[in-house]
PDB file of C-alpha atoms in Angstrom:
ATOM      1  CA  ASP A1183      25.334  16.562   9.070  1.00  0.00           C
ATOM      2  CA  ALA A1184      23.648  14.537  11.811  1.00  0.00           C
ATOM      3  CA  GLY A1185      23.260  11.523   9.584  1.00  0.00           C
ATOM      4  CA  VAL A1186      20.024   9.694   8.869  1.00  0.00           C
ATOM      5  CA  ILE A1187      17.538  10.412  11.625  1.00  0.00           C
ATOM      6  CA  GLN A1188      14.733   8.035  12.522  1.00  0.00           C
ATOM      7  CA  SER A1189      11.933   8.438  15.017  1.00  0.00           C
ATOM      8  CA  PRO A1190      10.795   7.066  17.291  1.00  0.00           C
ATOM      9  CA  ARG A1191      13.706   4.887  18.491  1.00  0.00           C
ATOM     10  CA  HIS A1192      11.323   2.513  20.221  1.00  0.00           C
ATOM     11  CA  GLU A1193       7.622   1.947  19.711  1.00  0.00           C
ATOM     12  CA  VAL A1194       5.348  -0.394  21.629  1.00  0.00           C
ATOM     13  CA  THR A1195       1.809  -0.636  20.365  1.00  0.00           C
ATOM     14  CA  GLU A1196      -1.193  -2.877  20.624  1.00  0.00           C
ATOM     15  CA  MET A1197      -2.282  -5.135  17.826  1.00  0.00           C
ATOM     16  CA  GLY A1198      -4.646  -3.359  15.464  1.00  0.00           C
ATOM     17  CA  GLN A1199      -3.222   0.095  16.049  1.00  0.00           C
ATOM     18  CA  GLU A1200      -1.696   2.255  13.362  1.00  0.00           C
ATOM     19  CA  VAL A1201       2.061   2.771  13.530  1.00  0.00           C
ATOM     20  CA  THR A1202       4.003   5.485  11.703  1.00  0.00           C
ATOM     21  CA  LEU A1203       7.783   5.413  11.476  1.00  0.00           C
ATOM     22  CA  ARG A1204       9.659   8.503  10.332  1.00  0.00           C
ATOM     23  CA  CYS A1205      12.934   9.101   8.547  1.00  0.00           C
ATOM     24  CA  LYS A1206      14.979  12.155   7.635  1.00  0.00           C
ATOM     25  CA  PRO A1207      17.690  11.280   5.104  1.00  0.00           C
ATOM     26  CA  ILE A1208      21.057  12.970   4.839  1.00  0.00           C
ATOM     27  CA  SER A1209      20.732  16.276   3.013  1.00  0.00           C
ATOM     28  CA  GLY A1210      21.582  15.926  -0.663  1.00  0.00           C
ATOM     29  CA  HIS A1211      21.025  12.180  -0.817  1.00  0.00           C
ATOM     30  CA  ASN A1212      18.720  11.160  -3.635  1.00  0.00           C
ATOM     31  CA  SER A1213      17.934   7.564  -2.717  1.00  0.00           C
ATOM     32  CA  LEU A1214      16.118   6.347   0.384  1.00  0.00           C
ATOM     33  CA  PHE A1215      15.595   2.768   1.527  1.00  0.00           C
ATOM     34  CA  TRP A1216      13.389   1.146   4.153  1.00  0.00           C
ATOM     35  CA  TYR A1217      14.614  -2.177   5.562  1.00  0.00           C
ATOM     36  CA  ARG A1218      13.139  -4.523   8.146  1.00  0.00           C
ATOM     37  CA  GLN A1219      15.463  -6.615  10.316  1.00  0.00           C
ATOM     38  CA  THR A1220      14.446  -9.787  12.136  1.00  0.00           C
ATOM     39  CA  MET A1221      16.420 -12.746  13.420  1.00  0.00           C
ATOM     40  CA  MET A1222      14.666 -15.077  11.009  1.00  0.00           C
ATOM     41  CA  ARG A1223      14.854 -13.026   7.812  1.00  0.00           C
ATOM     42  CA  GLY A1224      17.831 -10.718   8.270  1.00  0.00           C
ATOM     43  CA  LEU A1225      17.743  -7.339   6.498  1.00  0.00           C
ATOM     44  CA  GLU A1226      14.821  -7.264   4.093  1.00  0.00           C
ATOM     45  CA  LEU A1227      14.443  -4.441   1.591  1.00  0.00           C
ATOM     46  CA  LEU A1228      10.865  -3.188   1.823  1.00  0.00           C
ATOM     47  CA  ILE A1229      10.852  -0.231  -0.563  1.00  0.00           C
ATOM     48  CA  TYR A1230      13.192   2.327  -2.037  1.00  0.00           C
ATOM     49  CA  PHE A1231      12.753   5.807  -3.462  1.00  0.00           C
ATOM     50  CA  ASN A1232      14.799   7.846  -5.861  1.00  0.00           C
ATOM     51  CA  ASN A1233      14.205  11.601  -6.037  1.00  0.00           C
ATOM     52  CA  ASN A1234      11.110  11.064  -3.846  1.00  0.00           C
ATOM     53  CA  VAL A1235       9.582   8.584  -6.292  1.00  0.00           C
ATOM     54  CA  PRO A1236       8.983   4.966  -5.217  1.00  0.00           C
ATOM     55  CA  ILE A1237      11.035   2.762  -7.540  1.00  0.00           C
ATOM     56  CA  ASP A1238      10.362  -0.709  -6.183  1.00  0.00           C
ATOM     57  CA  ASP A1239       7.906  -1.655  -3.447  1.00  0.00           C
ATOM     58  CA  SER A1240       7.866  -5.375  -4.163  1.00  0.00           C
ATOM     59  CA  GLY A1241       9.368  -6.047  -0.746  1.00  0.00           C
ATOM     60  CA  MET A1242       6.427  -4.552   1.121  1.00  0.00           C
ATOM     61  CA  PRO A1243       4.923  -7.599   2.813  1.00  0.00           C
ATOM     62  CA  GLU A1244       1.228  -6.721   2.668  1.00  0.00           C
ATOM     63  CA  ASP A1245      -1.239  -3.972   1.899  1.00  0.00           C
ATOM     64  CA  ARG A1246      -1.096  -3.075   5.572  1.00  0.00           C
ATOM     65  CA  PHE A1247       2.293  -1.486   4.845  1.00  0.00           C
ATOM     66  CA  SER A1248       2.600   1.804   3.004  1.00  0.00           C
ATOM     67  CA  ALA A1249       5.431   4.292   2.529  1.00  0.00           C
ATOM     68  CA  LYS A1250       5.567   7.865   1.345  1.00  0.00           C
ATOM     69  CA  MET A1251       8.212  10.430   0.590  1.00  0.00           C
ATOM     70  CA  PRO A1252       6.458  13.795   0.225  1.00  0.00           C
ATOM     71  CA  ASN A1253       9.740  15.700  -0.113  1.00  0.00           C
ATOM     72  CA  ALA A1254      13.485  15.177  -0.223  1.00  0.00           C
ATOM     73  CA  SER A1255      13.911  15.458   3.532  1.00  0.00           C
ATOM     74  CA  PHE A1256      11.188  13.233   4.920  1.00  0.00           C
ATOM     75  CA  SER A1257       9.746   9.750   4.544  1.00  0.00           C
ATOM     76  CA  THR A1258       7.243   7.680   6.480  1.00  0.00           C
ATOM     77  CA  LEU A1259       6.517   3.981   6.762  1.00  0.00           C
ATOM     78  CA  LYS A1260       3.030   3.213   8.009  1.00  0.00           C
ATOM     79  CA  ILE A1261       1.557  -0.066   9.225  1.00  0.00           C
ATOM     80  CA  GLN A1262      -2.213  -0.191   9.565  1.00  0.00           C
ATOM     81  CA  PRO A1263      -3.413  -2.306  11.278  1.00  0.00           C
ATOM     82  CA  SER A1264      -0.327  -3.590  13.068  1.00  0.00           C
ATOM     83  CA  GLU A1265       0.126  -7.254  14.017  1.00  0.00           C
ATOM     84  CA  PRO A1266       2.517  -9.007  16.436  1.00  0.00           C
ATOM     85  CA  ARG A1267       4.483 -10.484  13.498  1.00  0.00           C
ATOM     86  CA  ASP A1268       5.382  -6.945  12.446  1.00  0.00           C
ATOM     87  CA  SER A1269       7.645  -6.701  15.492  1.00  0.00           C
ATOM     88  CA  ALA A1270      11.131  -5.978  14.191  1.00  0.00           C
ATOM     89  CA  VAL A1271      13.750  -3.268  13.867  1.00  0.00           C
ATOM     90  CA  TYR A1272      13.006  -0.976  10.932  1.00  0.00           C
ATOM     91  CA  PHE A1273      15.943   0.836   9.363  1.00  0.00           C
ATOM     92  CA  CYS A1274      15.938   3.736   6.993  1.00  0.00           C
ATOM     93  CA  ALA A1275      19.023   4.355   4.842  1.00  0.00           C
ATOM     94  CA  SER A1276      19.986   6.981   2.288  1.00  0.00           C
ATOM     95  CA  ARG A1277      22.699   7.426  -0.319  1.00  0.00           C
ATOM     96  CA  PRO A1278      23.805   9.977  -2.907  1.00  0.00           C
ATOM     97  CA  SER A1279      22.938   9.906  -6.585  1.00  0.00           C
ATOM     98  CA  ASP A1280      26.149   7.994  -7.305  1.00  0.00           C
ATOM     99  CA  ARG A1281      24.806   4.478  -7.103  1.00  0.00           C
ATOM    100  CA  THR A1282      28.216   2.964  -6.427  1.00  0.00           C
ATOM    101  CA  THR A1283      28.546   4.480  -2.985  1.00  0.00           C
ATOM    102  CA  GLU A1284      27.526   3.286   0.413  1.00  0.00           C
ATOM    103  CA  ALA A1285      24.118   3.637   1.973  1.00  0.00           C
ATOM    104  CA  PHE A1286      24.091   5.300   5.401  1.00  0.00           C
ATOM    105  CA  PHE A1287      21.766   3.813   7.976  1.00  0.00           C
ATOM    106  CA  GLY A1288      19.705   5.493  10.650  1.00  0.00           C
ATOM    107  CA  GLN A1289      19.662   4.203  14.211  1.00  0.00           C
ATOM    108  CA  GLY A1290      16.548   2.167  13.527  1.00  0.00           C
ATOM    109  CA  THR A1291      13.134   1.948  15.162  1.00  0.00           C
ATOM    110  CA  ARG A1292      12.493  -1.062  17.349  1.00  0.00           C
ATOM    111  CA  LEU A1293       8.804  -1.883  16.957  1.00  0.00           C
ATOM    112  CA  THR A1294       7.009  -4.197  19.343  1.00  0.00           C
ATOM    113  CA  VAL A1295       3.387  -5.073  18.664  1.00  0.00           C
ATOM    114  CA  VAL A1296       1.669  -6.766  21.592  1.00  0.00           C
TER     115      VAL A1296
ATOM    116  CA  GLY B1030      15.206  -8.734  -8.183  1.00  0.00           C
ATOM    117  CA  GLU B1031      18.685  -9.462  -6.892  1.00  0.00           C
ATOM    118  CA  ASN B1032      19.164 -12.445  -4.575  1.00  0.00           C
ATOM    119  CA  VAL B1033      22.180 -12.510  -2.258  1.00  0.00           C
ATOM    120  CA  GLU B1034      23.226 -15.609  -0.352  1.00  0.00           C
ATOM    121  CA  GLN B1035      25.746 -15.476   2.469  1.00  0.00           C
ATOM    122  CA  HIS B1036      27.689 -18.210   4.255  1.00  0.00           C
ATOM    123  CA  PRO B1037      28.322 -19.199   6.956  1.00  0.00           C
ATOM    124  CA  SER B1038      25.548 -17.917   9.198  1.00  0.00           C
ATOM    125  CA  THR B1039      27.801 -18.207  12.252  1.00  0.00           C
ATOM    126  CA  LEU B1040      31.577 -18.288  12.521  1.00  0.00           C
ATOM    127  CA  SER B1041      33.740 -18.700  15.590  1.00  0.00           C
ATOM    128  CA  VAL B1042      37.506 -18.159  15.460  1.00  0.00           C
ATOM    129  CA  GLN B1043      40.356 -17.824  17.899  1.00  0.00           C
ATOM    130  CA  GLU B1044      41.903 -14.397  18.331  1.00  0.00           C
ATOM    131  CA  GLY B1045      44.657 -13.940  15.774  1.00  0.00           C
ATOM    132  CA  ASP B1046      43.174 -16.374  13.264  1.00  0.00           C
ATOM    133  CA  SER B1047      41.642 -15.346   9.936  1.00  0.00           C
ATOM    134  CA  ALA B1048      37.927 -15.262   9.130  1.00  0.00           C
ATOM    135  CA  VAL B1049      36.374 -15.625   5.688  1.00  0.00           C
ATOM    136  CA  ILE B1050      32.758 -14.895   4.770  1.00  0.00           C
ATOM    137  CA  LYS B1051      31.403 -15.681   1.308  1.00  0.00           C
ATOM    138  CA  CYS B1052      28.500 -14.300  -0.704  1.00  0.00           C
ATOM    139  CA  THR B1053      26.951 -15.085  -4.066  1.00  0.00           C
ATOM    140  CA  TYR B1054      24.603 -12.919  -6.088  1.00  0.00           C
ATOM    141  CA  SER B1055      22.205 -13.624  -8.921  1.00  0.00           C
ATOM    142  CA  ASP B1056      22.050 -10.457 -11.038  1.00  0.00           C
ATOM    143  CA  SER B1057      25.040 -10.167 -13.362  1.00  0.00           C
ATOM    144  CA  ALA B1058      24.287  -6.428 -13.745  1.00  0.00           C
ATOM    145  CA  SER B1059      25.119  -5.744 -10.079  1.00  0.00           C
ATOM    146  CA  ASN B1060      28.158  -3.486  -9.949  1.00  0.00           C
ATOM    147  CA  TYR B1061      28.676  -2.428  -6.338  1.00  0.00           C
ATOM    148  CA  PHE B1062      29.334  -4.732  -3.382  1.00  0.00           C
ATOM    149  CA  PRO B1063      29.557  -3.263   0.126  1.00  0.00           C
ATOM    150  CA  TRP B1064      30.199  -5.034   3.404  1.00  0.00           C
ATOM    151  CA  TYR B1065      28.617  -3.807   6.614  1.00  0.00           C
ATOM    152  CA  LYS B1066      29.389  -4.553  10.253  1.00  0.00           C
ATOM    153  CA  GLN B1067      26.612  -4.407  12.817  1.00  0.00           C
ATOM    154  CA  GLU B1068      27.415  -4.445  16.516  1.00  0.00           C
ATOM    155  CA  LEU B1069      24.745  -5.446  18.990  1.00  0.00           C
ATOM    156  CA  GLY B1070      21.951  -2.894  19.178  1.00  0.00           C
ATOM    157  CA  LYS B1071      23.562  -0.575  16.631  1.00  0.00           C
ATOM    158  CA  ARG B1072      23.087   0.338  13.003  1.00  0.00           C
ATOM    159  CA  PRO B1073      24.950  -1.413  10.162  1.00  0.00           C
ATOM    160  CA  GLN B1074      28.066   0.531   9.152  1.00  0.00           C
ATOM    161  CA  LEU B1075      30.207   0.160   6.059  1.00  0.00           C
ATOM    162  CA  ILE B1076      33.617  -1.419   6.573  1.00  0.00           C
ATOM    163  CA  ILE B1077      34.737  -1.932   2.978  1.00  0.00           C
ATOM    164  CA  ASP B1078      33.271  -1.970  -0.519  1.00  0.00           C
ATOM    165  CA  ILE B1079      34.289  -3.006  -3.995  1.00  0.00           C
ATOM    166  CA  ARG B1080      33.117  -1.975  -7.426  1.00  0.00           C
ATOM    167  CA  SER B1081      32.780  -4.329 -10.350  1.00  0.00           C
ATOM    168  CA  ASN B1082      35.792  -2.971 -12.206  1.00  0.00           C
ATOM    169  CA  VAL B1083      38.278  -4.350  -9.640  1.00  0.00           C
ATOM    170  CA  GLY B1084      38.949  -7.848  -8.345  1.00  0.00           C
ATOM    171  CA  GLU B1085      40.380  -7.133  -4.908  1.00  0.00           C
ATOM    172  CA  LYS B1086      40.591  -4.352  -2.364  1.00  0.00           C
ATOM    173  CA  LYS B1087      42.435  -4.156   0.948  1.00  0.00           C
ATOM    174  CA  ASP B1088      42.178  -1.922   3.971  1.00  0.00           C
ATOM    175  CA  GLN B1089      44.563  -2.896   6.767  1.00  0.00           C
ATOM    176  CA  ARG B1090      43.315  -6.237   8.155  1.00  0.00           C
ATOM    177  CA  ILE B1091      40.274  -6.384   5.880  1.00  0.00           C
ATOM    178  CA  ALA B1092      40.164  -7.423   2.249  1.00  0.00           C
ATOM    179  CA  VAL B1093      37.405  -8.168  -0.227  1.00  0.00           C
ATOM    180  CA  THR B1094      37.662 -10.203  -3.428  1.00  0.00           C
ATOM    181  CA  LEU B1095      35.194 -10.248  -6.309  1.00  0.00           C
ATOM    182  CA  ASN B1096      34.757 -12.859  -9.025  1.00  0.00           C
ATOM    183  CA  LYS B1097      32.280 -11.452 -11.529  1.00  0.00           C
ATOM    184  CA  THR B1098      32.293 -14.533 -13.717  1.00  0.00           C
ATOM    185  CA  ALA B1099      31.254 -16.778 -10.852  1.00  0.00           C
ATOM    186  CA  LYS B1100      29.152 -14.019  -9.238  1.00  0.00           C
ATOM    187  CA  HIS B1101      30.673 -14.351  -5.828  1.00  0.00           C
ATOM    188  CA  PHE B1102      32.598 -12.139  -3.453  1.00  0.00           C
ATOM    189  CA  SER B1103      34.277 -12.694  -0.119  1.00  0.00           C
ATOM    190  CA  LEU B1104      35.369 -10.813   2.982  1.00  0.00           C
ATOM    191  CA  HIS B1105      38.665 -11.708   4.606  1.00  0.00           C
ATOM    192  CA  ILE B1106      39.646 -10.536   8.072  1.00  0.00           C
ATOM    193  CA  THR B1107      43.181 -11.324   9.201  1.00  0.00           C
ATOM    194  CA  GLU B1108      44.616 -11.244  12.723  1.00  0.00           C
ATOM    195  CA  THR B1109      41.140 -11.156  14.224  1.00  0.00           C
ATOM    196  CA  GLN B1110      40.570  -9.340  17.499  1.00  0.00           C
ATOM    197  CA  PRO B1111      37.721  -9.609  20.035  1.00  0.00           C
ATOM    198  CA  GLU B1112      36.367  -6.251  18.838  1.00  0.00           C
ATOM    199  CA  ASP B1113      35.792  -7.810  15.410  1.00  0.00           C
ATOM    200  CA  SER B1114      32.946  -9.792  16.978  1.00  0.00           C
ATOM    201  CA  ALA B1115      29.732  -8.606  15.308  1.00  0.00           C
ATOM    202  CA  VAL B1116      27.274  -9.494  12.561  1.00  0.00           C
ATOM    203  CA  TYR B1117      28.607  -8.912   9.047  1.00  0.00           C
ATOM    204  CA  PHE B1118      26.373  -8.335   6.027  1.00  0.00           C
ATOM    205  CA  CYS B1119      27.287  -8.423   2.376  1.00  0.00           C
ATOM    206  CA  ALA B1120      25.189  -6.591  -0.205  1.00  0.00           C
ATOM    207  CA  ALA B1121      24.890  -6.311  -3.958  1.00  0.00           C
ATOM    208  CA  SER B1122      23.668  -3.225  -5.741  1.00  0.00           C
ATOM    209  CA  ARG B1123      22.414  -2.609  -9.266  1.00  0.00           C
ATOM    210  CA  GLY B1124      21.157   0.856 -10.043  1.00  0.00           C
ATOM    211  CA  TYR B1125      19.068   2.117  -7.155  1.00  0.00           C
ATOM    212  CA  ASP B1126      18.546  -1.328  -5.674  1.00  0.00           C
ATOM    213  CA  MET B1127      20.646  -2.679  -2.768  1.00  0.00           C
ATOM    214  CA  ARG B1128      19.948  -6.083  -1.256  1.00  0.00           C
ATOM    215  CA  PHE B1129      21.636  -7.793   1.646  1.00  0.00           C
ATOM    216  CA  GLY B1130      22.697 -11.290   2.547  1.00  0.00           C
ATOM    217  CA  ALA B1131      21.278 -12.874   5.694  1.00  0.00           C
ATOM    218  CA  GLY B1132      24.322 -11.998   7.786  1.00  0.00           C
ATOM    219  CA  THR B1133      27.178 -13.838   9.501  1.00  0.00           C
ATOM    220  CA  ARG B1134      27.598 -13.712  13.257  1.00  0.00           C
ATOM    221  CA  LEU B1135      31.346 -13.668  13.890  1.00  0.00           C
ATOM    222  CA  THR B1136      32.662 -14.471  17.350  1.00  0.00           C
ATOM    223  CA  VAL B1137      36.352 -13.971  18.109  1.00  0.00           C
ATOM    224  CA  LYS B1138      37.438 -15.824  21.223  1.00  0.00           C
ATOM    225  CA  PRO B1139      40.260 -14.257  23.255  1.00  0.00           C
TER     226      PRO B1139
END
């Protein structure tokens, strides 16, 4: 398995534009997490899914952020409209149904909003 | 939800010395505690984990201890080497949830 795959690796966009980040979890993993990493706030949990269903989205900072998981092999995190303070590295992670096992991280998407 | 606090935020040690990083958590129902290492520009990767039914776990130079009563757990690295320099994150997990501490930047000086 290639691991968790995120795209794009880098994204530079102008303020006000829509940004869509993509994630393909490891096949067979039931849980999927989106995290945001900044120097100031560390690794923040934004939202997580189990069996494609959003379980907790209380970490999503504003209504400008939305996430979907239409099937077991794909998830998106969308920011519309984007703002400079959204600049961060966004990680997707997945793990199996056994909730006492590690989460595997993707390579991350470095987002810069100018 | 779960709240995880991690200390110190930065740690500098001499090569060969030990390093200790401590975390506390708030949700007594948390039952899985992984530690991740993140090198510059890379993804976090698991280095060791512990489940709530044990108090200590070792893997070569790395060990983790868990005190469920006090709700804290610690990472111990012995005989540190320059390649141990990285950011280390603790996490606590209950059910589907997994939340991370703010991270500790460890620098090992040769």
